[in-house]
mmCIF file of C-alpha atoms and ligand atoms in Angstrom:
data_model
loop_
_atom_site.group_PDB
_atom_site.id
_atom_site.type_symbol
_atom_site.label_atom_id
_atom_site.label_comp_id
_atom_site.label_asym_id
_atom_site.label_seq_id
_atom_site.Cartn_x
_atom_site.Cartn_y
_atom_site.Cartn_z
ATOM 1 C CA MET A 1284 125.917 107.015 90.897
ATOM 2 C CA ALA A 1285 126.770 105.665 94.311
ATOM 3 C CA LEU A 1286 127.627 102.376 95.954
ATOM 4 C CA LEU A 1287 124.979 101.368 98.470
ATOM 5 C CA PRO A 1288 125.733 99.378 101.641
ATOM 6 C CA ILE A 1289 124.390 95.807 101.334
ATOM 7 C CA LEU A 1290 122.564 94.561 104.437
ATOM 8 C CA GLN A 1291 123.967 91.369 105.910
ATOM 9 C CA HIS A 1292 122.050 88.461 107.426
ATOM 10 C CA PRO A 1293 120.723 88.459 110.200
ATOM 11 C CA ASP A 1294 119.651 92.106 109.672
ATOM 12 C CA PRO A 1295 115.882 92.135 110.433
ATOM 13 C CA ARG A 1296 115.215 94.408 107.428
ATOM 14 C CA LEU A 1297 116.037 91.414 105.195
ATOM 15 C CA ARG A 1298 112.977 89.713 106.691
ATOM 16 C CA GLN A 1299 110.418 92.337 105.685
ATOM 17 C CA LYS A 1300 107.974 91.876 102.828
ATOM 18 C CA ALA A 1301 108.317 94.803 100.432
ATOM 19 C CA PRO A 1302 105.277 96.653 99.022
ATOM 20 C CA ALA A 1303 104.741 97.253 95.293
ATOM 21 C CA VAL A 1304 106.378 100.119 93.413
ATOM 22 C CA THR A 1305 103.756 102.699 92.420
ATOM 23 C CA VAL A 1306 105.858 105.777 91.549
ATOM 24 C CA PHE A 1307 108.310 105.732 88.615
ATOM 25 C CA ASP A 1308 110.103 109.015 89.191
ATOM 26 C CA ALA A 1309 113.688 110.289 88.932
ATOM 27 C CA GLY A 1310 114.386 108.995 92.442
ATOM 28 C CA LEU A 1311 113.493 105.458 91.356
ATOM 29 C CA GLN A 1312 115.764 105.740 88.290
ATOM 30 C CA ARG A 1313 118.629 106.890 90.529
ATOM 31 C CA LEU A 1314 117.997 103.997 92.920
ATOM 32 C CA ILE A 1315 118.072 101.496 90.016
ATOM 33 C CA ASP A 1316 121.355 102.948 88.688
ATOM 34 C CA ASP A 1317 122.902 102.808 92.163
ATOM 35 C CA MET A 1318 121.708 99.213 92.618
ATOM 36 C CA PHE A 1319 123.316 98.169 89.316
ATOM 37 C CA GLN A 1320 126.581 99.822 90.296
ATOM 38 C CA THR A 1321 126.468 98.151 93.714
ATOM 39 C CA MET A 1322 125.686 94.731 92.190
ATOM 40 C CA TYR A 1323 128.463 94.912 89.560
ATOM 41 C CA ASP A 1324 130.921 96.162 92.167
ATOM 42 C CA ALA A 1325 130.165 93.331 94.648
ATOM 43 C CA PRO A 1326 130.227 91.435 92.220
ATOM 44 C CA GLY A 1327 126.894 89.627 92.038
ATOM 45 C CA VAL A 1328 124.310 88.531 89.458
ATOM 46 C CA GLY A 1329 121.334 89.984 91.312
ATOM 47 C CA LEU A 1330 120.401 92.541 93.960
ATOM 48 C CA ALA A 1331 117.010 93.232 95.520
ATOM 49 C CA ALA A 1332 116.018 96.684 96.828
ATOM 50 C CA THR A 1333 115.383 95.138 100.257
ATOM 51 C CA GLN A 1334 119.098 94.236 100.407
ATOM 52 C CA VAL A 1335 119.970 97.930 100.377
ATOM 53 C CA GLY A 1336 117.254 98.746 102.909
ATOM 54 C CA VAL A 1337 114.687 100.048 100.410
ATOM 55 C CA MET A 1338 111.313 98.405 100.933
ATOM 56 C CA LEU A 1339 110.077 98.196 97.333
ATOM 57 C CA ARG A 1340 109.337 95.251 95.010
ATOM 58 C CA LEU A 1341 112.287 95.884 92.731
ATOM 59 C CA ALA A 1342 115.420 93.921 91.799
ATOM 60 C CA VAL A 1343 118.263 94.250 89.307
ATOM 61 C CA MET A 1344 120.035 91.309 87.667
ATOM 62 C CA ASP A 1345 122.639 90.455 85.079
ATOM 63 C CA CYS A 1346 123.003 86.782 84.242
ATOM 64 C CA ALA A 1347 125.140 87.190 81.107
ATOM 65 C CA ALA A 1348 127.755 84.461 80.689
ATOM 66 C CA LYS A 1349 131.359 85.316 81.501
ATOM 67 C CA ASP A 1350 133.107 87.316 78.732
ATOM 68 C CA CYS A 1351 129.744 88.114 77.094
ATOM 69 C CA PRO A 1352 128.202 91.598 76.790
ATOM 70 C CA PRO A 1353 126.240 92.648 79.895
ATOM 71 C CA GLU A 1354 122.508 91.886 80.024
ATOM 72 C CA PRO A 1355 121.155 94.249 82.680
ATOM 73 C CA MET A 1356 117.569 93.488 83.670
ATOM 74 C CA VAL A 1357 115.226 95.303 86.050
ATOM 75 C CA ILE A 1358 112.182 93.545 87.462
ATOM 76 C CA ILE A 1359 109.538 95.576 89.286
ATOM 77 C CA ASN A 1360 106.444 94.084 90.990
ATOM 78 C CA PRO A 1361 107.385 90.659 89.543
ATOM 79 C CA GLN A 1362 104.855 87.866 89.201
ATOM 80 C CA VAL A 1363 105.669 84.261 88.306
ATOM 81 C CA LEU A 1364 102.946 83.016 85.945
ATOM 82 C CA SER A 1365 104.209 79.435 85.718
ATOM 83 C CA SER A 1366 107.292 77.401 86.554
ATOM 84 C CA SER A 1367 108.575 73.895 85.858
ATOM 85 C CA ASP A 1368 111.545 71.519 85.933
ATOM 86 C CA ARG A 1369 112.462 71.580 89.615
ATOM 87 C CA GLN A 1370 116.178 71.035 90.278
ATOM 88 C CA ASP A 1371 118.707 71.477 93.046
ATOM 89 C CA MET A 1372 120.866 74.492 92.159
ATOM 90 C CA GLU A 1373 123.993 75.888 93.802
ATOM 91 C CA GLU A 1374 123.232 79.304 95.219
ATOM 92 C CA GLY A 1375 124.848 82.156 97.141
ATOM 93 C CA CYS A 1376 123.747 85.620 98.245
ATOM 94 C CA LEU A 1377 125.497 88.976 98.758
ATOM 95 C CA SER A 1378 123.703 89.232 102.124
ATOM 96 C CA VAL A 1379 125.070 85.837 103.240
ATOM 97 C CA PRO A 1380 128.727 86.259 102.221
ATOM 98 C CA ASP A 1381 131.276 83.542 101.446
ATOM 99 C CA THR A 1382 128.895 80.631 101.399
ATOM 100 C CA SER A 1383 126.833 78.682 98.882
ATOM 101 C CA GLU A 1384 124.541 75.672 99.080
ATOM 102 C CA LYS A 1385 122.240 73.675 96.850
ATOM 103 C CA VAL A 1386 118.591 74.681 97.061
ATOM 104 C CA PRO A 1387 115.515 73.508 95.108
ATOM 105 C CA ARG A 1388 114.557 75.889 92.275
ATOM 106 C CA PHE A 1389 112.590 75.733 89.041
ATOM 107 C CA ASN A 1390 114.818 75.640 85.972
ATOM 108 C CA ARG A 1391 112.145 77.302 83.815
ATOM 109 C CA LEU A 1392 109.665 80.012 84.558
ATOM 110 C CA HIS A 1393 107.383 82.504 82.879
ATOM 111 C CA LEU A 1394 107.646 85.943 84.466
ATOM 112 C CA ARG A 1395 105.540 89.063 84.188
ATOM 113 C CA ALA A 1396 106.972 92.302 85.605
ATOM 114 C CA LEU A 1397 107.307 96.025 84.972
ATOM 115 C CA ASP A 1398 110.457 97.586 83.541
ATOM 116 C CA ARG A 1399 112.083 100.728 84.969
ATOM 117 C CA GLN A 1400 109.598 102.973 83.153
ATOM 118 C CA GLY A 1401 106.642 101.010 84.512
ATOM 119 C CA THR A 1402 105.917 99.231 81.226
ATOM 120 C CA PRO A 1403 104.780 95.589 81.602
ATOM 121 C CA PHE A 1404 106.836 92.840 79.959
ATOM 122 C CA GLU A 1405 106.984 89.062 80.057
ATOM 123 C CA VAL A 1406 109.969 86.770 79.805
ATOM 124 C CA GLN A 1407 110.498 83.006 79.522
ATOM 125 C CA ALA A 1408 113.551 82.412 81.684
ATOM 126 C CA GLU A 1409 115.638 79.322 82.171
ATOM 127 C CA GLY A 1410 118.777 78.230 84.001
ATOM 128 C CA LEU A 1411 120.663 80.914 85.922
ATOM 129 C CA LEU A 1412 118.186 83.676 85.020
ATOM 130 C CA ALA A 1413 115.224 81.598 86.258
ATOM 131 C CA GLN A 1414 117.143 80.831 89.440
ATOM 132 C CA ALA A 1415 118.097 84.478 90.004
ATOM 133 C CA ILE A 1416 114.490 85.621 89.509
ATOM 134 C CA GLN A 1417 113.275 83.174 92.176
ATOM 135 C CA HIS A 1418 116.082 84.235 94.526
ATOM 136 C CA GLU A 1419 115.302 87.961 94.097
ATOM 137 C CA ILE A 1420 111.533 87.491 94.482
ATOM 138 C CA ASP A 1421 112.247 85.613 97.715
ATOM 139 C CA HIS A 1422 114.196 88.693 98.927
ATOM 140 C CA LEU A 1423 111.154 90.870 98.215
ATOM 141 C CA ASP A 1424 109.121 88.501 100.413
ATOM 142 C CA GLY A 1425 111.672 88.634 103.246
ATOM 143 C CA LYS A 1426 113.040 85.192 102.471
ATOM 144 C CA LEU A 1427 116.685 84.054 102.142
ATOM 145 C CA TYR A 1428 118.016 80.966 100.362
ATOM 146 C CA ILE A 1429 119.295 79.557 103.653
ATOM 147 C CA ASP A 1430 115.630 79.158 104.688
ATOM 148 C CA TYR A 1431 115.503 76.134 102.341
ATOM 149 C CA LEU A 1432 118.357 74.365 104.155
ATOM 150 C CA SER A 1433 118.155 71.994 107.085
ATOM 151 C CA SER A 1434 118.373 73.731 110.480
ATOM 152 C CA LEU A 1435 121.724 72.018 111.007
ATOM 153 C CA LYS A 1436 123.218 73.478 107.806
ATOM 154 C CA ARG A 1437 121.682 76.867 108.494
ATOM 155 C CA GLU A 1438 123.099 76.969 112.018
ATOM 156 C CA ARG A 1439 126.540 76.072 110.638
ATOM 157 C CA ILE A 1440 126.347 79.074 108.289
ATOM 158 C CA ASN A 1441 125.103 81.389 111.053
ATOM 159 C CA LYS A 1442 127.973 80.297 113.262
ATOM 160 C CA LYS A 1443 130.504 80.967 110.493
ATOM 161 C CA LEU A 1444 129.072 84.462 109.893
ATOM 162 C CA ARG A 1445 129.139 85.286 113.609
ATOM 163 C CA LYS A 1446 132.779 84.228 113.739
ATOM 164 C CA GLN A 1447 133.642 86.402 110.693
ATOM 165 C CA ARG A 1448 132.086 89.435 112.351
ATOM 166 C CA GLN A 1449 134.195 89.138 115.471
ATOM 167 C CA PRO A 1450 137.273 91.380 115.325
ATOM 168 C CA ALA A 1451 140.491 89.418 114.951
HETATM 169 NI NI1 NI B 2390 120.489 87.345 97.632
#
């Protein structure tokens, strides 16, 4: 397994819409394993393939509560069938480091996706898992959570990131 570099906003690759996964080969399994390792190492609760520069509709997640056994989940070609209970939820992103803001999300959703072998499954998600699924699907569509913020808030974050990148 290997740690993959995570693209940082404003990398233009984070703005691309990823095409569906059609091949479930050994290379895809290796990519998924590397993405899990990269996500746990960060640490984060979700990572989309687009964040490591791979343009495929694939994301890994683990929304297990602290001190609970891990609950690794792979979603491939995900499709939200229904969603409800809109709420403002605190959110961050490994591609927008050291910042978090409240964004509108659905607290419940019904998801259909493929697992890592290409087998379809459905899940009724709520809370953090529902939020993470929406966040990761946005990544696959080239969207970041900061897109939901006011331009003023977004510019404040962009400014902070530019400052962090400047050598001390
Ligand atoms: Ni993210």
